[in-house]
């Protein structure tokens, strides 16, 4: 081993996936490109993963979202303590990607793109001394157990750190090109580098509606609508416009949520 590799800080990692091809592929890439990551072992299902985590105490776990015996989130929920970072492994367009993004967790798509893998490892090393990633995992487990969307907590990465927002506190979100301003019931506003379309994708199934190209509103905070559905009146008394082409969709959406 050359001197530069000797000076690298070493991190122990596990690969937990029930697909032997994926395990071998990821293991080979880790050995080839990341000498600072020491592969402690692999788990072929969730139960093996739990045993390996308890025994080997990794710094990082590459975890399959959907395994034969349990999901990745179910496996994590069985742990009494989580002291490692997690990078999820999932298939393209898997249903769990939205949950992973909602909780600001890292993930890799199968098959692995080396640049995406390098970026994920870079983020892991940058956050290894921070509790944010582990806190997000704990929040993700808590969110998965909650039945009411309003009780869930949205996690977002910002330039100043992690942002955790209870959905029930979000009144509406205002989009401005590549940024969005989140208006909260506390009277504060949070600016995030996410487009309104990105946030709509995360929140559309959680009682939020895109009433205008510039606004995404929380059903919980709607007091009433104008008779012609031209605008929404919020509990605060504020009015938000409804674009003409979205008015029929708004009526259908409101009728559904009043059932």
Tab-separated table of C-alpha atoms in Angstrom:
chain	number	residue	atom	x	y	z
A	1	UNK	CA	0.000	0.000	0.000
A	2	UNK	CA	1.399	3.409	-0.914
A	3	UNK	CA	1.862	6.222	1.586
A	4	UNK	CA	-1.183	8.164	0.396
A	5	UNK	CA	-3.427	5.173	1.085
A	6	UNK	CA	-1.780	4.602	4.456
A	7	UNK	CA	-2.741	8.131	5.475
A	8	UNK	CA	-6.397	7.655	4.561
A	9	UNK	CA	-8.826	7.381	7.436
A	10	UNK	CA	-10.515	3.999	7.285
A	11	UNK	CA	-14.261	3.387	7.646
A	12	UNK	CA	-15.897	0.025	8.158
A	13	UNK	CA	-18.881	-0.742	5.937
A	14	UNK	CA	-21.424	-3.476	5.246
A	15	UNK	CA	-23.397	-4.356	2.114
A	16	UNK	CA	-26.854	-5.790	2.835
A	17	UNK	CA	-28.780	-6.972	-0.223
A	18	UNK	CA	-30.485	-10.220	-1.223
A	19	UNK	CA	-29.208	-10.062	-4.815
A	20	UNK	CA	-25.752	-11.758	-5.029
A	21	UNK	CA	-24.961	-9.954	-8.295
A	22	UNK	CA	-25.564	-6.529	-6.696
A	23	UNK	CA	-23.528	-7.507	-3.621
A	24	UNK	CA	-20.584	-8.580	-5.782
A	25	UNK	CA	-20.855	-5.555	-8.066
A	26	UNK	CA	-20.916	-3.028	-5.219
A	27	UNK	CA	-18.188	-4.864	-3.288
A	28	UNK	CA	-15.904	-4.779	-6.333
A	29	UNK	CA	-16.495	-1.061	-6.900
A	30	UNK	CA	-15.772	-0.272	-3.251
A	31	UNK	CA	-12.495	-2.205	-3.359
A	32	UNK	CA	-11.503	-0.644	-6.685
A	33	UNK	CA	-12.312	3.009	-6.022
A	34	UNK	CA	-12.491	3.497	-2.246
A	35	UNK	CA	-9.462	2.125	-0.357
A	36	UNK	CA	-10.593	4.127	2.683
A	37	UNK	CA	-13.727	1.946	2.964
A	38	UNK	CA	-13.034	-1.405	4.578
A	39	UNK	CA	-15.704	-3.959	3.657
A	40	UNK	CA	-16.386	-5.746	6.942
A	41	UNK	CA	-18.855	-8.199	5.454
A	42	UNK	CA	-22.136	-8.701	3.594
A	43	UNK	CA	-25.650	-9.685	4.564
A	44	UNK	CA	-27.913	-11.593	2.168
A	45	UNK	CA	-31.154	-10.559	3.875
A	46	UNK	CA	-32.459	-8.381	6.682
A	47	UNK	CA	-31.914	-10.940	9.432
A	48	UNK	CA	-28.295	-11.473	8.412
A	49	UNK	CA	-27.899	-7.728	8.223
A	50	UNK	CA	-29.058	-7.297	11.814
A	51	UNK	CA	-26.590	-9.930	12.986
A	52	UNK	CA	-23.689	-8.394	11.060
A	53	UNK	CA	-24.452	-4.886	12.333
A	54	UNK	CA	-24.535	-6.080	15.945
A	55	UNK	CA	-21.287	-8.002	15.561
A	56	UNK	CA	-19.206	-5.752	13.281
A	57	UNK	CA	-20.399	-2.258	14.278
A	58	UNK	CA	-19.978	-0.523	10.876
A	59	UNK	CA	-19.633	3.184	10.179
A	60	UNK	CA	-21.647	2.858	6.963
A	61	UNK	CA	-24.277	0.405	5.703
A	62	UNK	CA	-25.332	0.010	2.076
A	63	UNK	CA	-28.875	-1.262	2.532
A	64	UNK	CA	-31.305	-2.736	0.010
A	65	UNK	CA	-34.748	-1.134	0.225
A	66	UNK	CA	-36.671	-4.340	-0.528
A	67	UNK	CA	-35.348	-7.729	0.615
A	68	UNK	CA	-36.949	-11.158	0.680
A	69	UNK	CA	-37.609	-11.197	4.425
A	70	UNK	CA	-38.156	-7.497	5.234
A	71	UNK	CA	-37.711	-3.976	3.905
A	72	UNK	CA	-34.699	-1.847	4.722
A	73	UNK	CA	-36.835	0.425	6.901
A	74	UNK	CA	-38.258	-2.589	8.765
A	75	UNK	CA	-34.729	-3.854	9.388
A	76	UNK	CA	-33.631	-0.487	10.774
A	77	UNK	CA	-36.715	-0.298	13.009
A	78	UNK	CA	-35.618	-3.518	14.729
A	79	UNK	CA	-32.419	-1.891	15.984
A	80	UNK	CA	-32.474	-0.464	19.493
A	81	UNK	CA	-29.691	1.960	18.579
A	82	UNK	CA	-28.458	3.318	15.246
A	83	UNK	CA	-24.905	4.616	15.274
A	84	UNK	CA	-24.032	4.260	11.576
A	85	UNK	CA	-24.824	6.103	8.355
A	86	UNK	CA	-26.959	4.456	5.685
A	87	UNK	CA	-26.968	4.630	1.898
A	88	UNK	CA	-30.013	2.867	0.490
A	89	UNK	CA	-29.839	0.702	-2.627
A	90	UNK	CA	-32.926	0.667	-4.799
A	91	UNK	CA	-34.244	0.047	-8.280
A	92	UNK	CA	-35.183	2.853	-10.637
A	93	UNK	CA	-38.637	4.295	-9.873
A	94	UNK	CA	-39.054	2.084	-6.816
A	95	UNK	CA	-41.929	3.320	-4.647
A	96	UNK	CA	-39.569	3.845	-1.709
A	97	UNK	CA	-37.532	6.544	-3.476
A	98	UNK	CA	-40.095	9.164	-2.486
A	99	UNK	CA	-39.894	8.099	1.167
A	100	UNK	CA	-36.104	8.216	0.991
A	101	UNK	CA	-36.159	11.718	-0.518
A	102	UNK	CA	-38.851	12.896	1.936
A	103	UNK	CA	-36.475	11.992	4.763
A	104	UNK	CA	-33.370	13.480	3.055
A	105	UNK	CA	-31.611	10.108	2.995
A	106	UNK	CA	-28.967	9.039	0.502
A	107	UNK	CA	-29.636	6.347	-2.079
A	108	UNK	CA	-28.056	4.669	-5.094
A	109	UNK	CA	-29.903	3.341	-8.114
A	110	UNK	CA	-29.167	-0.129	-9.460
A	111	UNK	CA	-26.999	-0.669	-11.473
A	112	UNK	CA	-24.519	1.711	-9.879
A	113	UNK	CA	-23.200	4.808	-11.600
A	114	UNK	CA	-19.653	5.397	-10.398
A	115	UNK	CA	-20.071	9.183	-10.226
A	116	UNK	CA	-23.213	8.822	-8.095
A	117	UNK	CA	-21.371	6.368	-5.860
A	118	UNK	CA	-18.445	8.784	-5.483
A	119	UNK	CA	-20.812	11.628	-4.581
A	120	UNK	CA	-22.630	9.468	-2.019
A	121	UNK	CA	-19.322	8.460	-0.385
A	122	UNK	CA	-18.205	12.098	-0.414
A	123	UNK	CA	-21.400	13.130	1.409
A	124	UNK	CA	-20.936	10.288	3.893
A	125	UNK	CA	-17.396	11.389	4.738
A	126	UNK	CA	-18.467	15.029	5.013
A	127	UNK	CA	-21.228	14.118	7.478
A	128	UNK	CA	-19.485	11.362	9.438
A	129	UNK	CA	-18.999	13.691	12.406
A	130	UNK	CA	-22.537	15.027	12.192
A	131	UNK	CA	-25.597	13.481	13.813
A	132	UNK	CA	-27.886	14.711	11.016
A	133	UNK	CA	-27.761	11.594	8.842
A	134	UNK	CA	-28.471	9.275	11.769
A	135	UNK	CA	-31.186	11.626	13.011
A	136	UNK	CA	-32.797	11.489	9.558
A	137	UNK	CA	-32.836	7.690	9.690
A	138	UNK	CA	-34.566	7.798	13.067
A	139	UNK	CA	-37.084	10.325	11.734
A	140	UNK	CA	-37.702	8.100	8.696
A	141	UNK	CA	-38.526	5.162	10.963
A	142	UNK	CA	-40.835	7.352	13.037
A	143	UNK	CA	-42.515	8.746	9.896
A	144	UNK	CA	-43.147	5.239	8.560
A	145	UNK	CA	-45.068	4.379	11.747
A	146	UNK	CA	-47.324	7.450	11.592
A	147	UNK	CA	-50.749	7.053	9.975
A	148	UNK	CA	-51.605	10.750	9.699
A	149	UNK	CA	-49.618	12.675	7.067
A	150	UNK	CA	-49.909	15.892	9.088
A	151	UNK	CA	-47.830	14.314	11.864
A	152	UNK	CA	-44.934	13.438	9.564
A	153	UNK	CA	-41.754	15.510	9.485
A	154	UNK	CA	-40.212	16.628	6.199
A	155	UNK	CA	-36.407	16.649	6.131
A	156	UNK	CA	-34.600	18.939	3.702
A	157	UNK	CA	-30.925	19.630	3.136
A	158	UNK	CA	-30.043	23.320	3.056
A	159	UNK	CA	-26.793	25.259	2.766
A	160	UNK	CA	-26.939	25.960	6.499
A	161	UNK	CA	-27.676	22.354	7.486
A	162	UNK	CA	-30.643	20.023	7.882
A	163	UNK	CA	-34.174	21.383	8.135
A	164	UNK	CA	-36.913	19.337	9.822
A	165	UNK	CA	-40.451	20.625	9.312
A	166	UNK	CA	-43.667	19.082	10.707
A	167	UNK	CA	-46.116	19.014	7.786
A	168	UNK	CA	-48.896	20.418	9.954
A	169	UNK	CA	-46.865	23.602	10.403
A	170	UNK	CA	-46.499	24.235	6.657
A	171	UNK	CA	-49.277	26.603	5.488
A	172	UNK	CA	-48.146	26.937	1.893
A	173	UNK	CA	-45.032	26.964	-0.251
A	174	UNK	CA	-44.185	29.696	-2.705
A	175	UNK	CA	-41.958	28.884	-5.667
A	176	UNK	CA	-39.398	31.215	-7.229
A	177	UNK	CA	-37.475	29.506	-10.025
A	178	UNK	CA	-34.916	27.170	-8.368
A	179	UNK	CA	-35.900	28.176	-4.839
A	180	UNK	CA	-38.981	27.777	-2.669
A	181	UNK	CA	-40.141	29.780	0.324
A	182	UNK	CA	-41.938	27.682	2.958
A	183	UNK	CA	-44.484	29.662	4.997
A	184	UNK	CA	-45.025	28.222	8.476
A	185	UNK	CA	-47.809	28.577	11.033
A	186	UNK	CA	-45.208	29.934	13.458
A	187	UNK	CA	-45.027	33.065	11.296
A	188	UNK	CA	-41.545	32.223	10.014
A	189	UNK	CA	-40.406	31.474	6.472
A	190	UNK	CA	-37.757	29.034	5.304
A	191	UNK	CA	-35.959	29.409	1.977
A	192	UNK	CA	-34.770	26.148	0.407
A	193	UNK	CA	-32.962	25.403	-2.852
A	194	UNK	CA	-35.726	23.118	-4.125
A	195	UNK	CA	-38.075	23.854	-6.984
A	196	UNK	CA	-41.793	23.900	-6.301
A	197	UNK	CA	-42.118	20.898	-8.620
A	198	UNK	CA	-39.644	18.933	-6.452
A	199	UNK	CA	-41.613	19.706	-3.289
A	200	UNK	CA	-44.922	18.985	-5.020
A	201	UNK	CA	-43.632	15.522	-5.924
A	202	UNK	CA	-42.806	14.857	-2.258
A	203	UNK	CA	-46.037	16.296	-0.826
A	204	UNK	CA	-48.804	15.713	-3.379
A	205	UNK	CA	-49.941	12.519	-1.611
A	206	UNK	CA	-49.818	14.222	1.790
A	207	UNK	CA	-52.764	16.632	1.459
A	208	UNK	CA	-50.925	19.321	-0.504
A	209	UNK	CA	-52.283	20.782	-3.748
A	210	UNK	CA	-50.587	22.787	-6.521
A	211	UNK	CA	-53.187	25.543	-6.910
A	212	UNK	CA	-51.011	27.793	-9.061
A	213	UNK	CA	-47.669	27.674	-10.872
A	214	UNK	CA	-46.192	29.562	-7.903
A	215	UNK	CA	-48.058	28.026	-4.960
A	216	UNK	CA	-48.472	24.693	-3.199
A	217	UNK	CA	-51.028	24.736	-0.364
A	218	UNK	CA	-51.657	22.503	2.646
A	219	UNK	CA	-55.267	21.298	2.897
A	220	UNK	CA	-55.133	21.573	6.693
A	221	UNK	CA	-54.791	25.355	6.484
A	222	UNK	CA	-57.552	26.058	3.942
A	223	UNK	CA	-60.561	27.873	5.472
A	224	UNK	CA	-62.672	28.176	2.314
A	225	UNK	CA	-62.550	28.868	-1.397
A	226	UNK	CA	-64.130	31.599	-3.500
A	227	UNK	CA	-67.425	30.598	-5.115
A	228	UNK	CA	-65.825	30.561	-8.552
A	229	UNK	CA	-62.733	28.785	-7.131
A	230	UNK	CA	-60.640	31.752	-8.260
A	231	UNK	CA	-58.785	31.877	-4.983
A	232	UNK	CA	-58.244	30.018	-1.693
A	233	UNK	CA	-58.790	31.665	1.685
A	234	UNK	CA	-56.398	30.399	4.359
A	235	UNK	CA	-57.044	30.141	8.091
A	236	UNK	CA	-54.825	33.201	8.446
A	237	UNK	CA	-57.183	35.192	6.196
A	238	UNK	CA	-54.626	35.341	3.422
A	239	UNK	CA	-55.763	34.637	-0.141
A	240	UNK	CA	-53.901	32.484	-2.665
A	241	UNK	CA	-54.792	32.542	-6.366
A	242	UNK	CA	-56.016	29.439	-8.206
A	243	UNK	CA	-55.062	29.260	-11.872
A	244	UNK	CA	-58.003	28.782	-14.229
A	245	UNK	CA	-56.840	25.418	-15.514
A	246	UNK	CA	-56.496	24.013	-11.968
A	247	UNK	CA	-59.951	24.990	-10.666
A	248	UNK	CA	-61.798	21.805	-11.613
A	249	UNK	CA	-58.944	19.708	-10.210
A	250	UNK	CA	-59.140	21.737	-6.994
A	251	UNK	CA	-62.875	21.058	-6.673
A	252	UNK	CA	-62.336	17.317	-7.193
A	253	UNK	CA	-59.434	17.321	-4.718
A	254	UNK	CA	-61.397	19.184	-2.046
A	255	UNK	CA	-64.419	16.900	-2.491
A	256	UNK	CA	-62.144	13.877	-2.050
A	257	UNK	CA	-60.609	15.240	1.164
A	258	UNK	CA	-64.034	16.060	2.602
A	259	UNK	CA	-65.226	12.453	2.237
